[in-house]
Amino acid sequence: MRAMSTKYILISLLLMTPMLVQANAGRVLYAAGKVSVERDELVTLTKGDILQEGDIIITGQRSRAQLLMIDGARISIRANSRLEVAAYALDQPSAGSISATAGAEGEVSLNLLKGGLRTITGAIGKADEDD
């Protein structure tokens, strides 16, 4: 009986893996000073950390961060800023890696709650420039 329940747990985890990959919005390329993310709790961000939909990235005084999103977009966040990643998804993500496929379809919703940022558009933004 125990082996059977372990088997079902493993199968459930394998089926959930694609959903977990899709939840990834990007990763941190660079973090200087006090850079954190607000999820269930406040967590310090460092180079290479994964960003997820729903994250709020916060930079402190004399701090900054650079992000690489799943479609290849780059975002530079200035000091004393709050950026919410409300939605960031590719229609067909490529196995959790950063995709730079030109003209990829997807959804992006970023909310600059405070401060400033600069960005270079990724593949999603190039799919339909009128959007």
Short mmCIF file of C-alpha atoms in Angstrom, two decimals:
data_model
loop_
_atom_site.label_atom_id
_atom_site.label_comp_id
_atom_site.label_asym_id
_atom_site.label_seq_id
_atom_site.Cartn_x
_atom_site.Cartn_y
_atom_site.Cartn_z
CA MET A 1 0.00 0.00 0.00
CA ARG A 2 2.84 2.41 0.87
CA ALA A 3 4.61 1.74 -2.45
CA MET A 4 1.38 2.48 -4.30
CA SER A 5 0.88 5.88 -2.62
CA THR A 6 4.54 6.81 -3.26
CA LYS A 7 4.03 5.95 -6.91
CA TYR A 8 0.98 8.27 -7.14
CA ILE A 9 2.87 11.10 -5.45
CA LEU A 10 5.75 10.79 -7.94
CA ILE A 11 3.37 10.72 -10.90
CA SER A 12 1.58 13.82 -9.55
CA LEU A 13 4.88 15.68 -9.21
CA LEU A 14 5.90 14.77 -12.75
CA LEU A 15 2.58 16.01 -14.12
CA MET A 16 2.95 19.31 -12.23
CA THR A 17 6.49 19.98 -13.55
CA PRO A 18 5.38 21.69 -16.81
CA MET A 19 3.17 24.06 -14.77
CA LEU A 20 6.10 24.97 -12.55
CA VAL A 21 8.27 25.74 -15.58
CA GLN A 22 5.57 28.02 -17.01
CA ALA A 23 5.40 29.98 -13.73
CA ASN A 24 9.00 31.11 -14.21
CA ALA A 25 9.11 34.63 -15.62
CA GLY A 26 12.87 35.11 -15.81
CA ARG A 27 15.99 35.35 -13.67
CA VAL A 28 18.26 37.88 -12.02
CA LEU A 29 21.30 38.83 -14.11
CA TYR A 30 22.72 41.31 -11.61
CA ALA A 31 21.80 42.58 -8.16
CA ALA A 32 23.73 45.33 -6.36
CA GLY A 33 22.85 46.62 -2.92
CA LYS A 34 19.61 45.60 -1.25
CA VAL A 35 17.46 43.79 -3.83
CA SER A 36 14.61 41.57 -2.69
CA VAL A 37 11.41 39.92 -3.85
CA GLU A 38 8.07 39.95 -2.09
CA ARG A 39 6.28 36.61 -2.32
CA ASP A 40 4.82 34.97 0.77
CA GLU A 41 7.67 36.70 2.59
CA LEU A 42 10.51 39.10 1.72
CA VAL A 43 13.48 37.21 0.20
CA THR A 44 16.86 38.64 -0.82
CA LEU A 45 17.64 38.23 -4.53
CA THR A 46 21.07 37.39 -5.92
CA LYS A 47 22.47 36.68 -9.37
CA GLY A 48 20.82 33.64 -10.97
CA ASP A 49 17.68 33.60 -8.80
CA ILE A 50 14.47 32.67 -10.61
CA LEU A 51 11.61 35.17 -10.89
CA GLN A 52 7.99 34.07 -10.94
CA GLU A 53 4.69 35.56 -12.00
CA GLY A 54 3.26 37.51 -9.10
CA ASP A 55 6.67 38.56 -7.72
CA ILE A 56 7.27 42.14 -6.61
CA ILE A 57 10.94 43.08 -7.04
CA ILE A 58 12.12 45.75 -4.60
CA THR A 59 15.35 47.74 -4.77
CA GLY A 60 16.63 49.78 -1.83
CA GLN A 61 18.64 53.00 -1.72
CA ARG A 62 21.74 52.91 -3.92
CA SER A 63 20.61 49.50 -5.22
CA ARG A 64 19.78 48.21 -8.67
CA ALA A 65 18.93 45.01 -10.50
CA GLN A 66 19.04 43.66 -14.03
CA LEU A 67 16.63 40.93 -15.09
CA LEU A 68 16.54 38.57 -18.07
CA MET A 69 12.99 37.49 -18.85
CA ILE A 70 11.91 34.22 -20.50
CA ASP A 71 11.47 35.84 -23.91
CA GLY A 72 14.91 37.46 -23.86
CA ALA A 73 13.70 40.89 -22.67
CA ARG A 74 16.08 42.74 -20.34
CA ILE A 75 14.87 44.97 -17.54
CA SER A 76 17.07 47.29 -15.50
CA ILE A 77 15.47 48.46 -12.23
CA ARG A 78 16.73 51.64 -10.57
CA ALA A 79 17.18 52.35 -6.85
CA ASN A 80 14.11 52.77 -4.60
CA SER A 81 11.81 50.93 -7.01
CA ARG A 82 9.03 48.35 -6.81
CA LEU A 83 8.17 46.32 -9.91
CA GLU A 84 5.35 43.77 -9.97
CA VAL A 85 5.57 40.91 -12.48
CA ALA A 86 1.80 40.39 -12.76
CA ALA A 87 2.06 38.06 -15.78
CA TYR A 88 4.93 36.89 -17.96
CA ALA A 89 4.37 33.77 -20.00
CA LEU A 90 5.23 32.36 -23.42
CA ASP A 91 2.55 30.32 -25.16
CA GLN A 92 5.07 27.55 -25.75
CA PRO A 93 7.99 27.95 -23.31
CA SER A 94 11.13 26.06 -24.21
CA ALA A 95 11.76 23.68 -21.31
CA GLY A 96 12.33 26.43 -18.74
CA SER A 97 15.21 28.09 -20.56
CA ILE A 98 15.41 31.72 -21.60
CA SER A 99 13.96 31.90 -25.10
CA ALA A 100 14.94 34.52 -27.65
CA THR A 101 12.69 33.22 -30.42
CA ALA A 102 11.72 36.23 -32.53
CA GLY A 103 8.01 36.89 -32.64
CA ALA A 104 7.00 34.57 -29.80
CA GLU A 105 3.40 34.85 -28.65
CA GLY A 106 2.69 35.33 -24.98
CA GLU A 107 1.48 37.63 -22.26
CA VAL A 108 3.34 40.35 -20.37
CA SER A 109 1.95 42.52 -17.60
CA LEU A 110 4.39 44.57 -15.52
CA ASN A 111 3.35 47.19 -12.98
CA LEU A 112 5.89 49.80 -11.93
CA LEU A 113 4.58 50.61 -8.46
CA LYS A 114 7.39 53.01 -7.57
CA GLY A 115 10.69 54.23 -9.02
CA GLY A 116 12.11 53.72 -12.49
CA LEU A 117 13.23 51.14 -15.00
CA ARG A 118 14.58 50.70 -18.49
CA THR A 119 13.83 47.75 -20.72
CA ILE A 120 14.81 46.18 -24.01
CA THR A 121 11.88 44.38 -25.60
CA GLY A 122 12.01 40.61 -25.89
CA ALA A 123 10.43 38.24 -28.37
CA ILE A 124 6.89 38.74 -27.04
CA GLY A 125 7.04 42.48 -27.69
CA LYS A 126 8.34 41.90 -31.21
CA ALA A 127 5.54 39.50 -32.17
CA ASP A 128 3.09 42.32 -32.91
CA GLU A 129 4.61 45.76 -32.60
CA ASP A 130 1.15 47.40 -32.77
CA ASP A 131 0.29 45.71 -29.45
#
